[in-house]
Structures are given as structure tokens and as C-alpha cells.
mmCIF file of C-alpha atoms in Angstrom:
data_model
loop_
_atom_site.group_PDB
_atom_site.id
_atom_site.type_symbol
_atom_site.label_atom_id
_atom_site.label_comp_id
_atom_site.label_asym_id
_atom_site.label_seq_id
_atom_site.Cartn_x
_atom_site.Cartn_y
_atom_site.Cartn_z
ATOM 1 C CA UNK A 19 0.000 0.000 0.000
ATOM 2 C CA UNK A 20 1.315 3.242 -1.120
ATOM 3 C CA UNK A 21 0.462 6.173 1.258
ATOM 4 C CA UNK A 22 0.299 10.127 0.469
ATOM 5 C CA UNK A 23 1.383 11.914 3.419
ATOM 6 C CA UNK A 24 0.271 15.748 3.962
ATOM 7 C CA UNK A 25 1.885 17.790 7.005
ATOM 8 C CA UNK A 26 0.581 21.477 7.292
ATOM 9 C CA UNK A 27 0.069 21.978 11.016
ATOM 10 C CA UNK A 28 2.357 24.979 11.307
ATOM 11 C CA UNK A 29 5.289 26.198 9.700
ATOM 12 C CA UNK A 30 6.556 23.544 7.377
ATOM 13 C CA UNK A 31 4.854 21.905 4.358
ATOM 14 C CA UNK A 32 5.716 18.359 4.032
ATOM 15 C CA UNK A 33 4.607 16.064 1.126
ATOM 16 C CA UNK A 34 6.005 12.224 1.478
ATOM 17 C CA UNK A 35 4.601 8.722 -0.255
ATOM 18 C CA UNK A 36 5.439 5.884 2.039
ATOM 19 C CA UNK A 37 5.133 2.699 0.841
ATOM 20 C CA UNK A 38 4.379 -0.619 3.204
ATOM 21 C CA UNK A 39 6.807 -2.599 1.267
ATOM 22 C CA UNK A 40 9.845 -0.369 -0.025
ATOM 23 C CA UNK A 41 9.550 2.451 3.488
ATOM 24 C CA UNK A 42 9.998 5.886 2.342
ATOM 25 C CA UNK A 43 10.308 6.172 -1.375
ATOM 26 C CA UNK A 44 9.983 10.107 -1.755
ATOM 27 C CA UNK A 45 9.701 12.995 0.756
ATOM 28 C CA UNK A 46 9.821 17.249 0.498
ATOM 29 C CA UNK A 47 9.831 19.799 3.045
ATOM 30 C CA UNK A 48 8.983 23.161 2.571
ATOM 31 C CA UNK A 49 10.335 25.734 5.561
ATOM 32 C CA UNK A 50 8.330 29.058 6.032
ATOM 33 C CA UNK A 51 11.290 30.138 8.496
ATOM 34 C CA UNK A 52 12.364 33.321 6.395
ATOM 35 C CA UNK A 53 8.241 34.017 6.222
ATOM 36 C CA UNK A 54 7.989 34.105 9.580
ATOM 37 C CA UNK A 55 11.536 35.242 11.255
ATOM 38 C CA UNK A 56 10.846 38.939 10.341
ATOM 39 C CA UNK A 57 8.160 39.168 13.261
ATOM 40 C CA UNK A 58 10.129 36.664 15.445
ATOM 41 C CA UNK A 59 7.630 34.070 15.567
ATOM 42 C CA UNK A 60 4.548 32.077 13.138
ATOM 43 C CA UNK A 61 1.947 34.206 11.749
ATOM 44 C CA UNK A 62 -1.049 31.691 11.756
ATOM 45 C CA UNK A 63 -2.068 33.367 8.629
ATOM 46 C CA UNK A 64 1.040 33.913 6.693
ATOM 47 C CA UNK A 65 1.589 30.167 7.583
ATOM 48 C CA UNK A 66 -1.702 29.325 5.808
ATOM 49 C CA UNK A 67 -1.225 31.366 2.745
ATOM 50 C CA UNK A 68 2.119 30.106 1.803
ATOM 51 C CA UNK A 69 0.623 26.005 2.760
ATOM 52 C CA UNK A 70 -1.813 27.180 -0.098
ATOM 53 C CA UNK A 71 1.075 27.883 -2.311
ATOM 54 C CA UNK A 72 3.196 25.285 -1.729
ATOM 55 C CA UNK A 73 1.183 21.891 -1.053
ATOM 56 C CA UNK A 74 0.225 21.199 -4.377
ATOM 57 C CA UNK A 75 3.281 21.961 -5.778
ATOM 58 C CA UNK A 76 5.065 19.944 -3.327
ATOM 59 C CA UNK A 77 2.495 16.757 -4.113
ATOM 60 C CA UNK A 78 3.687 16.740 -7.463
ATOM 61 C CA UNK A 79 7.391 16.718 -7.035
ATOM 62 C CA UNK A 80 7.127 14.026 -4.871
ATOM 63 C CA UNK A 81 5.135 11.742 -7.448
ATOM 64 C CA UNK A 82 7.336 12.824 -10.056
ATOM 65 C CA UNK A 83 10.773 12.113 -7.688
ATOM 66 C CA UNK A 84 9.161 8.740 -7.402
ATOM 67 C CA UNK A 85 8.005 8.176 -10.605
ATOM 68 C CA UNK A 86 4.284 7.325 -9.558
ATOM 69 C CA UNK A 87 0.772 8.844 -10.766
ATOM 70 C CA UNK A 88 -2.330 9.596 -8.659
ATOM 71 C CA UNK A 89 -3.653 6.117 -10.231
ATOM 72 C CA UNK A 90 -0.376 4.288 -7.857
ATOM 73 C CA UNK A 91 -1.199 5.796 -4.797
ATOM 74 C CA UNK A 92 -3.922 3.934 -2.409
ATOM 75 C CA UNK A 93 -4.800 6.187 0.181
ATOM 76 C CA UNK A 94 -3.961 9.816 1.735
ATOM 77 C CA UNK A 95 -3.334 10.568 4.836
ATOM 78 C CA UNK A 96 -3.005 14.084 6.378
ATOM 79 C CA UNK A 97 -2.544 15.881 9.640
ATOM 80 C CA UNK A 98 -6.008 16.967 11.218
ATOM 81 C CA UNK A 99 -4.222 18.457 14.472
ATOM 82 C CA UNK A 100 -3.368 19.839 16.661
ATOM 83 C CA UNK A 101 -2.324 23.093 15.279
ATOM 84 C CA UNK A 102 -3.018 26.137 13.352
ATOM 85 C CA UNK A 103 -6.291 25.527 12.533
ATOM 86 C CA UNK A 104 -6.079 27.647 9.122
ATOM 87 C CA UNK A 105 -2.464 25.463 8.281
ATOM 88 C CA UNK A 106 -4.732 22.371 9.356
ATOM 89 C CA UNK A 107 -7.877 23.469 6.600
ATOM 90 C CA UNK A 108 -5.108 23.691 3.409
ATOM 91 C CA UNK A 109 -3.892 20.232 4.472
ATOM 92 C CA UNK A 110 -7.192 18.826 5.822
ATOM 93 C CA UNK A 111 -9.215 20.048 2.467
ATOM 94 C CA UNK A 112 -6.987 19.449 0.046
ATOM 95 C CA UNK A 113 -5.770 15.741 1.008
ATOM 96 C CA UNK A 114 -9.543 14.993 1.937
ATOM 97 C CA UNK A 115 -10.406 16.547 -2.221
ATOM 98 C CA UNK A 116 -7.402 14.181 -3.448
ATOM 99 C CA UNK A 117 -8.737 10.772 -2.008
ATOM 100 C CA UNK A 118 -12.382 11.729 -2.799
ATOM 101 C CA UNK A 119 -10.811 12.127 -7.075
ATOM 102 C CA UNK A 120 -8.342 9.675 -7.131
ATOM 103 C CA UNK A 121 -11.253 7.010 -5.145
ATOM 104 C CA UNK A 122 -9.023 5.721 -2.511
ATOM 105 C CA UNK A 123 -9.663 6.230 1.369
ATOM 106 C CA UNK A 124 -7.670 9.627 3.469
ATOM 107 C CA UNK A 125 -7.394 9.394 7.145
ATOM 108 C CA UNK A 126 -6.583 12.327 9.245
ATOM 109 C CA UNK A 127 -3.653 11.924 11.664
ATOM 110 C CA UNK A 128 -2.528 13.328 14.998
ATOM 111 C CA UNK A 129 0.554 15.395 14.215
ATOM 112 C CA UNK A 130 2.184 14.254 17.742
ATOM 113 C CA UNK A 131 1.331 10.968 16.930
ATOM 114 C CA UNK A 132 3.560 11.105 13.229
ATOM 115 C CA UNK A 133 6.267 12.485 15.356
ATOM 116 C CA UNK A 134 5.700 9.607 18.322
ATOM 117 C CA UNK A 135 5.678 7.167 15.759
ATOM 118 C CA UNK A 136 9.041 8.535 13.624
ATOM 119 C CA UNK A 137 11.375 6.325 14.699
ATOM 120 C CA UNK A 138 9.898 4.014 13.146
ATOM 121 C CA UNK A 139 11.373 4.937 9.909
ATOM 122 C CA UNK A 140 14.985 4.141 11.252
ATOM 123 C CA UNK A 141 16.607 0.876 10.221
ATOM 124 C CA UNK A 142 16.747 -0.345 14.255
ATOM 125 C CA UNK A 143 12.945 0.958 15.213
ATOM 126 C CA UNK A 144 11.916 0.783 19.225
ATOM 127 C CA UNK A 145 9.866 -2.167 19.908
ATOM 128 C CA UNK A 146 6.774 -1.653 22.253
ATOM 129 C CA UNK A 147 5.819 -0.967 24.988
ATOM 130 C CA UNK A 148 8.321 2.412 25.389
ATOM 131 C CA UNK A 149 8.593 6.055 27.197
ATOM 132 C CA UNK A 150 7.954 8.787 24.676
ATOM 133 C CA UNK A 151 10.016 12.039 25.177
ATOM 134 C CA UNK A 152 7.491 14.463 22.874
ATOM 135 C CA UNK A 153 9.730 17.476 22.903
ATOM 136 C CA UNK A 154 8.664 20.334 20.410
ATOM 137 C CA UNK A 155 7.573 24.011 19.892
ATOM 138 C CA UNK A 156 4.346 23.754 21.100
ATOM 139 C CA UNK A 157 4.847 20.246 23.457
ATOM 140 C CA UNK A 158 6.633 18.739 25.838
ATOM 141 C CA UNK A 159 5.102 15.465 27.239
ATOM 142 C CA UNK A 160 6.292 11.942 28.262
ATOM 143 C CA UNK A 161 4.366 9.296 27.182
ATOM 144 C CA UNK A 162 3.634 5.863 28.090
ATOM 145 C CA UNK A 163 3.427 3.874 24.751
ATOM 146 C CA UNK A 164 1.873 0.322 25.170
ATOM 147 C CA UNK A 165 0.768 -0.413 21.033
ATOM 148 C CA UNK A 166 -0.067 1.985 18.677
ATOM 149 C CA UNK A 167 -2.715 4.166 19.891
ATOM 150 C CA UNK A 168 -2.899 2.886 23.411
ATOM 151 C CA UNK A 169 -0.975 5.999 24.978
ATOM 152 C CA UNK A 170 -1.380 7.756 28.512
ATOM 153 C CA UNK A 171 0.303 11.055 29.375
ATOM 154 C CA UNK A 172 2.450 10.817 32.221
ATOM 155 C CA UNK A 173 4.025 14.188 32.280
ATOM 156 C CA UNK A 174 3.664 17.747 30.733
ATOM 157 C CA UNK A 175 4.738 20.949 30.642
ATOM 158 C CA UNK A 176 2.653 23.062 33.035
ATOM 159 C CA UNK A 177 3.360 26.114 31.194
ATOM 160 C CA UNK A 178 5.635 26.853 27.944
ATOM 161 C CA UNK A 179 7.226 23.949 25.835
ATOM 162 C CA UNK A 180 10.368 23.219 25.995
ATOM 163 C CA UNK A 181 11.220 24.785 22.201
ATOM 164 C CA UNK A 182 8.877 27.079 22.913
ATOM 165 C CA UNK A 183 10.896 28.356 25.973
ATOM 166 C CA UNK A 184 14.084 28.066 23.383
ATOM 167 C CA UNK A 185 12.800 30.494 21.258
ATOM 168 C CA UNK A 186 11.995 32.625 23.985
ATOM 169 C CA UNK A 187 15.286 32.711 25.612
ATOM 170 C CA UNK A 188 16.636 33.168 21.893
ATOM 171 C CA UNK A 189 14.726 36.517 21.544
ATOM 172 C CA UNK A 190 15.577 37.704 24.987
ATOM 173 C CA UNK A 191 19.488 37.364 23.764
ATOM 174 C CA UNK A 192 18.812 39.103 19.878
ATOM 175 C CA UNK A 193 19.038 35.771 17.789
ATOM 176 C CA UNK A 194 17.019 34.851 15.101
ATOM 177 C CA UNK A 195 14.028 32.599 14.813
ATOM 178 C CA UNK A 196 13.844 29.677 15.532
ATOM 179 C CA UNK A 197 15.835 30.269 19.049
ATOM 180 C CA UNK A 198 16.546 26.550 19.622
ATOM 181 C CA UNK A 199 19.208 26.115 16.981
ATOM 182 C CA UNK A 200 20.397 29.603 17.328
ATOM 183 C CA UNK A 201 21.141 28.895 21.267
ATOM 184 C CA UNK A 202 22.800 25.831 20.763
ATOM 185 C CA UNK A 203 25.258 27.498 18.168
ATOM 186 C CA UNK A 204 26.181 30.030 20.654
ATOM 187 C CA UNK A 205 26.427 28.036 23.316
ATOM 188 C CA UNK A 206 29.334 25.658 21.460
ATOM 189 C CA UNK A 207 31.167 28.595 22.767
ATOM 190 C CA UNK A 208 29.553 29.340 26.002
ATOM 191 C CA UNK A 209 30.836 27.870 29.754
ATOM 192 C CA UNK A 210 27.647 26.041 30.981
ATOM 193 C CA UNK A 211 28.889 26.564 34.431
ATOM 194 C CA UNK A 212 29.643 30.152 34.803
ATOM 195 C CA UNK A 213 25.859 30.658 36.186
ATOM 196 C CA UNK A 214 23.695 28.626 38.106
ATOM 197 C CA UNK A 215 20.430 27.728 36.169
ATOM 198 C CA UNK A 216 17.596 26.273 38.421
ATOM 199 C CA UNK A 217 16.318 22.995 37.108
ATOM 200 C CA UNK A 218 12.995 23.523 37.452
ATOM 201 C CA UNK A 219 10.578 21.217 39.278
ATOM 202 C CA UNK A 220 13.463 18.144 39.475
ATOM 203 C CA UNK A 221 13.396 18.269 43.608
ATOM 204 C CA UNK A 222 9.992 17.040 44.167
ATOM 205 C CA UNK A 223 8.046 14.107 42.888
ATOM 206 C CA UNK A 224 5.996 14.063 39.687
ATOM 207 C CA UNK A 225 6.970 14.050 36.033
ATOM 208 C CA UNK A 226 5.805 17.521 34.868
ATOM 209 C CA UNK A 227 7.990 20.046 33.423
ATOM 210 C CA UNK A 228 8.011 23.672 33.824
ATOM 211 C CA UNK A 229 10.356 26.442 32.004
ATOM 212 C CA UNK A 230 8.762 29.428 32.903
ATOM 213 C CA UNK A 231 10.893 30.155 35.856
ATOM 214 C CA UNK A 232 13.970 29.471 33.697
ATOM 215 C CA UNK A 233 12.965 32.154 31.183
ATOM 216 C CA UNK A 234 13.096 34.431 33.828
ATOM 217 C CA UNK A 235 15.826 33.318 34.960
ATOM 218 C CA UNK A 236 17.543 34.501 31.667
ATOM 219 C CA UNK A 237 15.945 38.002 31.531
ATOM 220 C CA UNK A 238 17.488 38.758 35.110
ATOM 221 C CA UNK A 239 21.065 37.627 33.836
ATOM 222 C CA UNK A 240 20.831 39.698 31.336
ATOM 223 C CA UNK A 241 19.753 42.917 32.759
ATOM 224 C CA UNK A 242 21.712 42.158 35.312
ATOM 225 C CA UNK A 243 25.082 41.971 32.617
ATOM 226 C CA UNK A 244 24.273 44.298 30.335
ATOM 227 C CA UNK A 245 26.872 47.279 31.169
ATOM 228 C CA UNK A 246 27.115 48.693 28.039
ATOM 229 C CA UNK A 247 24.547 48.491 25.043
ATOM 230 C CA UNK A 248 21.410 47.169 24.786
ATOM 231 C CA UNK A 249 23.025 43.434 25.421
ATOM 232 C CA UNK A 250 25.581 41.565 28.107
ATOM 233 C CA UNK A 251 29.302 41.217 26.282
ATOM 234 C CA UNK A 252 29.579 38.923 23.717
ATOM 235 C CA UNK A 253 31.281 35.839 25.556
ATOM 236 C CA UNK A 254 28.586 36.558 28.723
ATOM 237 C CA UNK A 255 25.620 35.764 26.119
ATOM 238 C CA UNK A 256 27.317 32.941 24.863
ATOM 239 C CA UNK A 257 27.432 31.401 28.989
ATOM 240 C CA UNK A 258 24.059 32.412 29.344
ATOM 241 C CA UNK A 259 22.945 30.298 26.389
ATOM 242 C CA UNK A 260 25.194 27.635 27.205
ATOM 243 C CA UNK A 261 23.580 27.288 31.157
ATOM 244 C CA UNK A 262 20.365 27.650 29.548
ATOM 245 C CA UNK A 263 20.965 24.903 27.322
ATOM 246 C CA UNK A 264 22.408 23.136 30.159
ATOM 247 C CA UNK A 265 19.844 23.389 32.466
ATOM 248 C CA UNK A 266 16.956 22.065 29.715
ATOM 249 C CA UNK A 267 19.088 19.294 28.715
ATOM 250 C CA UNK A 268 19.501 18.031 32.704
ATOM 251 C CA UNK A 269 15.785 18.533 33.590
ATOM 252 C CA UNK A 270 14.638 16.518 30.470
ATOM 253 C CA UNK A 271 17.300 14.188 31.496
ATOM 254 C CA UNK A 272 16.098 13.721 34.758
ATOM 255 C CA UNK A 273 12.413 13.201 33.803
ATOM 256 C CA UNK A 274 12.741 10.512 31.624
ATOM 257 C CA UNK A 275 15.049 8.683 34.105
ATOM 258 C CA UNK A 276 12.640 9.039 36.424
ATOM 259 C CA UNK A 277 9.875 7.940 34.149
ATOM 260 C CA UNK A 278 11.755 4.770 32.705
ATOM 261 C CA UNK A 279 11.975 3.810 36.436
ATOM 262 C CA UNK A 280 8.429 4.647 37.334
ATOM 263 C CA UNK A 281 7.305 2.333 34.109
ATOM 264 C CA UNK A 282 10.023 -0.091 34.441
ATOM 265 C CA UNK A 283 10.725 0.254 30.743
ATOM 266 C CA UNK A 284 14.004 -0.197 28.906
ATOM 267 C CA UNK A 285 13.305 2.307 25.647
ATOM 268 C CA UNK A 286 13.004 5.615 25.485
ATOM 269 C CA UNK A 287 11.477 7.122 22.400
ATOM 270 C CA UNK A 288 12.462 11.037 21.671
ATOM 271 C CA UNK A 289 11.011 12.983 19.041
ATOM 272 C CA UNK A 290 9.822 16.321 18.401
ATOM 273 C CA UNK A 291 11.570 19.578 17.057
ATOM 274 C CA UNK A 292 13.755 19.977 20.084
ATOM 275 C CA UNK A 293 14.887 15.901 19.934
ATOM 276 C CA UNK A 294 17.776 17.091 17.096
ATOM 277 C CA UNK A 295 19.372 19.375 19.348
ATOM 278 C CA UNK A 296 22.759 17.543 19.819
ATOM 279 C CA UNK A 297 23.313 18.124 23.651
ATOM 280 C CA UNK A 298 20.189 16.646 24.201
ATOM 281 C CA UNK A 299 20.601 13.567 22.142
ATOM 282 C CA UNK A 300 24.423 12.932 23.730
ATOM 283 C CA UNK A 301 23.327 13.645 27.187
ATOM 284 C CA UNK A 302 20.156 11.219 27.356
ATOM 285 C CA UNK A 303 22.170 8.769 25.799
ATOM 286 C CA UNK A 304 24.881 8.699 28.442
ATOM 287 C CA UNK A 305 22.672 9.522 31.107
ATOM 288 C CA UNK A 306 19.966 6.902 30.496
ATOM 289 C CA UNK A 307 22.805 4.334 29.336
ATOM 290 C CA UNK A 308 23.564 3.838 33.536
ATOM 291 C CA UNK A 309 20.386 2.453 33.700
ATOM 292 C CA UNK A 310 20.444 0.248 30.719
ATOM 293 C CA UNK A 311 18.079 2.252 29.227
ATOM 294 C CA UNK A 312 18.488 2.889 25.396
ATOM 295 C CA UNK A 313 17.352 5.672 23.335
ATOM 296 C CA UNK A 314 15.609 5.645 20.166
ATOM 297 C CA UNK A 315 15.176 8.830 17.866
ATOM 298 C CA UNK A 316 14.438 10.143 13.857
ATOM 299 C CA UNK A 317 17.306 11.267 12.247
ATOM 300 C CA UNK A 318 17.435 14.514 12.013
ATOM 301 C CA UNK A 319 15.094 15.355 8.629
ATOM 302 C CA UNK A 320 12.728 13.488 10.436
ATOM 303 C CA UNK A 321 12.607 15.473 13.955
ATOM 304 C CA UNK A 322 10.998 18.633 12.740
ATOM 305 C CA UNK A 323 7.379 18.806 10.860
ATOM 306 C CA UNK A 324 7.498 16.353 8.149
ATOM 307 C CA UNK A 325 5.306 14.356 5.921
ATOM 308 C CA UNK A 326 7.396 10.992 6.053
ATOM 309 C CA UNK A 327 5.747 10.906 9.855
ATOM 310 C CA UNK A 328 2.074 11.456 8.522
ATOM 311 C CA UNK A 329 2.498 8.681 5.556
ATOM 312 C CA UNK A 330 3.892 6.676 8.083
ATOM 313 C CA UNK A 331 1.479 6.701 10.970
ATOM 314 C CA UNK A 332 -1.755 6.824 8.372
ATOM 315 C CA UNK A 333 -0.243 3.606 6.866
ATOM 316 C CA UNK A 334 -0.654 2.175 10.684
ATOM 317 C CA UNK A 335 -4.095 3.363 10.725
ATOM 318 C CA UNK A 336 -4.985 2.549 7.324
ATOM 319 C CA UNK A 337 -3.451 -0.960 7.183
ATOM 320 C CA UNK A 338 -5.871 -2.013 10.534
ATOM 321 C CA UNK A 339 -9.256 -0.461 8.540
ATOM 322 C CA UNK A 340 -9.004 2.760 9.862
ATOM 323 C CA UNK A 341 -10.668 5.790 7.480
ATOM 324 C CA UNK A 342 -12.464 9.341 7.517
ATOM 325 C CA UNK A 343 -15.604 9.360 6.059
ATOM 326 C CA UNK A 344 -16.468 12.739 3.394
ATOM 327 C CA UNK A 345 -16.458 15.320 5.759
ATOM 328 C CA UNK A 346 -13.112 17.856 6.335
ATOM 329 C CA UNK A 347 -12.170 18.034 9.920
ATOM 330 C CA UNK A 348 -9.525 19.763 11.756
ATOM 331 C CA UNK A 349 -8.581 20.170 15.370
ATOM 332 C CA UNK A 350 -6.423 22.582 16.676
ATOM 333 C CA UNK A 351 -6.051 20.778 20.281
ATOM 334 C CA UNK A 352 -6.535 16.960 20.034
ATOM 335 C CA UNK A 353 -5.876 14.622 23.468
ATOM 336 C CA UNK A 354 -4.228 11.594 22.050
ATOM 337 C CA UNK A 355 -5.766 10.103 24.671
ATOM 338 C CA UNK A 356 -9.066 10.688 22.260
ATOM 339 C CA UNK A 357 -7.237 8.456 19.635
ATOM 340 C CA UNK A 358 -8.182 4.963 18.651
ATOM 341 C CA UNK A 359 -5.735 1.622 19.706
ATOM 342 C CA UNK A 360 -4.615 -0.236 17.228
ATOM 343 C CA UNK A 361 -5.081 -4.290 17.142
ATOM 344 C CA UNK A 362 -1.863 -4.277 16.725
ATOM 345 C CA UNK A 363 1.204 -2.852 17.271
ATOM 346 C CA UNK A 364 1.833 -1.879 13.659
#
């Protein structure tokens, strides 16, 4: 079965055919970054304009860089939420139009779900059950995964996601959007050590996150260091956004050790935006390695918004009997404790 994946839920179009046999055979990403990094941050309807441009564009390079035709494809499968709910309508509408003229079934997918599910892509997938790290721009939960669909919310953020917070920090130290790359570059030359960074919420039970307090945290230091301009010194920004960095990178740490033991699990699935930051990836894996834990995560591509993730996890759904009937639907905030377990484990 050959799968059309859609992925409009925010800032990135991505188009991908996955195939049940062959895996991935063709995949494109479109980035809205220099759209939106003017005004610091997503325009929800700037986002949905340029989805309009580029999805259907986008569907066709992918056939073509695969060499298919609408007659090869069997079903479509886009993201219905959460998110944006005008980026949701272009992909929602237009993948639901697609299946309804080509006369094969669409399915719309939970977008934290694709990037739960990612890792499955790799050539050494996580077997089930597993902890899920979902670390992204507008989450930050840990999961307990039993089967496909049969998932229970351990642990949240109780205010700002951890990216989220990133690109916060970033914009309280001048860099460009999107902060969490920008913060780890400047940090490769930053002394993680120089200030003490509270790790929020880490001395009392519980496996809930908070970063608010570290954001504020960061605006102190750098009032606090700014002597001269309208910023701290150069190599004072770069400590700053290395103990910031730091200080994520051990709380995360620390909650999914603590989870794994609470679950008695041996995996731990990370995915999500944030999961490509390299600290993050190195740390957990060292950290969690002391408990015999191992770590599982999308390469890189595969981390952010993508449509490799949707083709992927419709395929799951699809494969089991799973459809949408005519109507469009699209939900900007979607439990996935609402969603549907599998049979199987997929």
C-alpha cells in the first residue's frame, strides 16, 4: 500500500509517499522560516497562505521524484491536528479533495502521533511498549506507549514547551528565529557553568515540566550583565545560552530517568523539534545508558514537521481499517488520549 502523506500543522509543508513494502520512497519539506523570522515568531495566517502555495506543488514533485501517478497511490493521509487551525484546513481540504478524485480512502492523523511514531522509519525501530520524550515548539510530554494508539500522558509541561521556551530565551538574547538552533550554536562557545540555572521542578516528585521560571531566569542575567549596550558582552551571552541549554538538557534528562523507572521500561522514544538538538541527544544517551536504558530517535530530517511521519502513521491506521468518512475536519487541540488503539502494534 502506497500512502500520500500531507503535514501542514504549522510552519513547514511536508509532502512524502510511504510505501508498506519499499519504506519511504519520496519525501519534500517546505520551511516558512524566512516568512515568519521577520516578526520573530509564526503568523497563523502567513503560515496558511504560503501552505496554499506550496502543497500542491510539493504533491507533485514528490510523485514525479518517485516516478508514480495519482492512479499508484492507495490512500492519503493528512494531519487533522493539533495546530493552526487555518495550516490544518489547506492540508485537511486538500488531502480529503485528493482521495475523494483519485477514489481511494484519506485518514486524518494526529501530528504528535507522526512524530511519536518517527522512529519508526529508522533501520533499528523501538519495539513496544516504550517512554515517549514528545519534545517540540508547542509540546513537551512523556508518554507511556503500550501499542499503537494505546498511549497515557504521564508528564507535561505546566506552562511553555520546551522549544517554545528556546525560542523565547533566543529573543531575549537578539538571535534569530527559531531560538533553539540559534542557542545551541552560541552556546558551542559558552561555559555552561559560569551561572547557576535552576532545574525547574526536578526536587519534588511528579513528572511535569516547567520552564517558565527558567525564562526568567535569563531576563534577570541579562539585565543584570548588560553594562554597556542594549546586550551583556559577547562571551557573557554565549554562557548564558550555554547554562540555559544546560539546564533544559539536565531537567529533560532527569524526567525521563525518572519515568523509565516509574514504568520499568528499557526504551526511550524522543522525538519532536527539540529531539535534534545535539546536547540533548548525547546527554540522554549517556545519562539513560547507567540504567540500561536505550534511546531511540528520527534522524534529524525526520525530527521537525514532516510528511514521512504522517504517511507513516496513516499507513498504521490505514493498514488495521481505519478511514475518515467525506467530511473535512480539523482540530487545533486533540488529546491523544481521544485516539483509537490499534489491534496491533503496527
Amino acid at each position: 500500500m502506497r500512502v500520500l502523506g500531507i503535514e501542514t500543522s504549522c510552519d513547514e509543508t511536508g509532502i512524502a509517499i510511504y510505501d508498506t513494502e519499499q519504506g519511504i520512497i519520496a519525501d519534500a519539506l517546505h520551511s516558512q522560516v524566512a516568512v515568519h523570522a521577520e516578526y520573530g515568531g509564526v503568523v497563523p495566517e502567513l503560515a496558511s497562505r504560503d501552505h496554499i502555495k506550496k502543497t500542491l506543488p510539493l504533491i507533485r514533485q514528490v510523485l514525479a521524484e518517485a516516478k508514480l501517478s495519482s492512479e499508484d497511490i492507495d490512500a492519503v493521509a493528512y494531519t487533522a491536528g493539533p495546530g493552526l487551525i487555518g495550516a490544518l484546513m489547506v492540508g485537511a481540504c486538500l488531502g480529503r479533495a485528493l482521495a475523494y478524485g483519485w477514489n481511494v480512502p484519506a485518514l486524518g492523523v494526529h501530528h504528535m502521533e507522526g512524530h511519536l511514531l518517527a522512529p519508526m522509519l529508522e533501520e533499528q525501530p523501538p519495539e513496544f511498549p516504550f517512554v515517549a520524550l514528545l519534545v517540540s515548539g508547542g509540546h513537551t510530554q512523556l508518554v507511556d506507549v503500550k501499542a499503537i494508539g494505546c498511549y497515557e500522558v504521564i508528564g507535561e509541561s505546566l506552562d511553555d514547551a520546551a522549544g517554545e521556551a528556546f525560542d523565547k530565551a533566543a529573543k531575549m538574547l537578539d538571535l534569530d528565529y527559531p531560538g533553539g538552533p540559534e542557542i545551541a550554536k552560541l552556546a558551542e562557545s559558552g561555559d555552561p557553568h559560569r551561572f547557576k540555572f535552576p532545574r525547574p521542578m526536578v526536587d519534588r516528585p511528579g513528572l511535569d515540566f516547567s520552564f517558565s521560571g527558567l525564562k526568567t531566569f535569563t531576563l534577570n542575567l541579562i539585565q543584570k550583565h548588560t553594562v554597556d549596550g542594549p546586550l551583556p558582552d559577547p562571551q557573557t551571552m554565549a554562557d548564558i545560552a550555554a547554562g540555559f541549554e544546560q539546564a533544559v538538557v539536565d531537567t529533560v534528562a532527569i524526567k525521563c530517568r525518572r519515568a523509565l523507572e516509574q514504568t520499568g521500561y528499557k526504551r526511550l522514544v524522543m522525538a519532536g523539534g527539540v529531539s535534534a538538538n545535539r546536547k540533548l541527544r548525547a546527554e540522554l544517551g549517556q545519562k539513560l545508558a547507567a540504567v540500561k536504558a536505550t534511546v531511540f530517535y528520527a534522524r534529524p530530517e525526520f525530527c521537525t514537521d514532516n510528511g514521512a511521519m504522517i504517511a507513516y502513521a496513516g499507513a498504521c491506521r490505514l493498514a488495521a481499517g481505519q478511514h475518515a468518512d467525506l467530511s473535512v475536519v480539523a482540530y487545533p487541540r486533540w488529546p491523544m488520549d481521544q485516539l483509537e488503539a490499534l489491534d496491533h502494534a503496527g
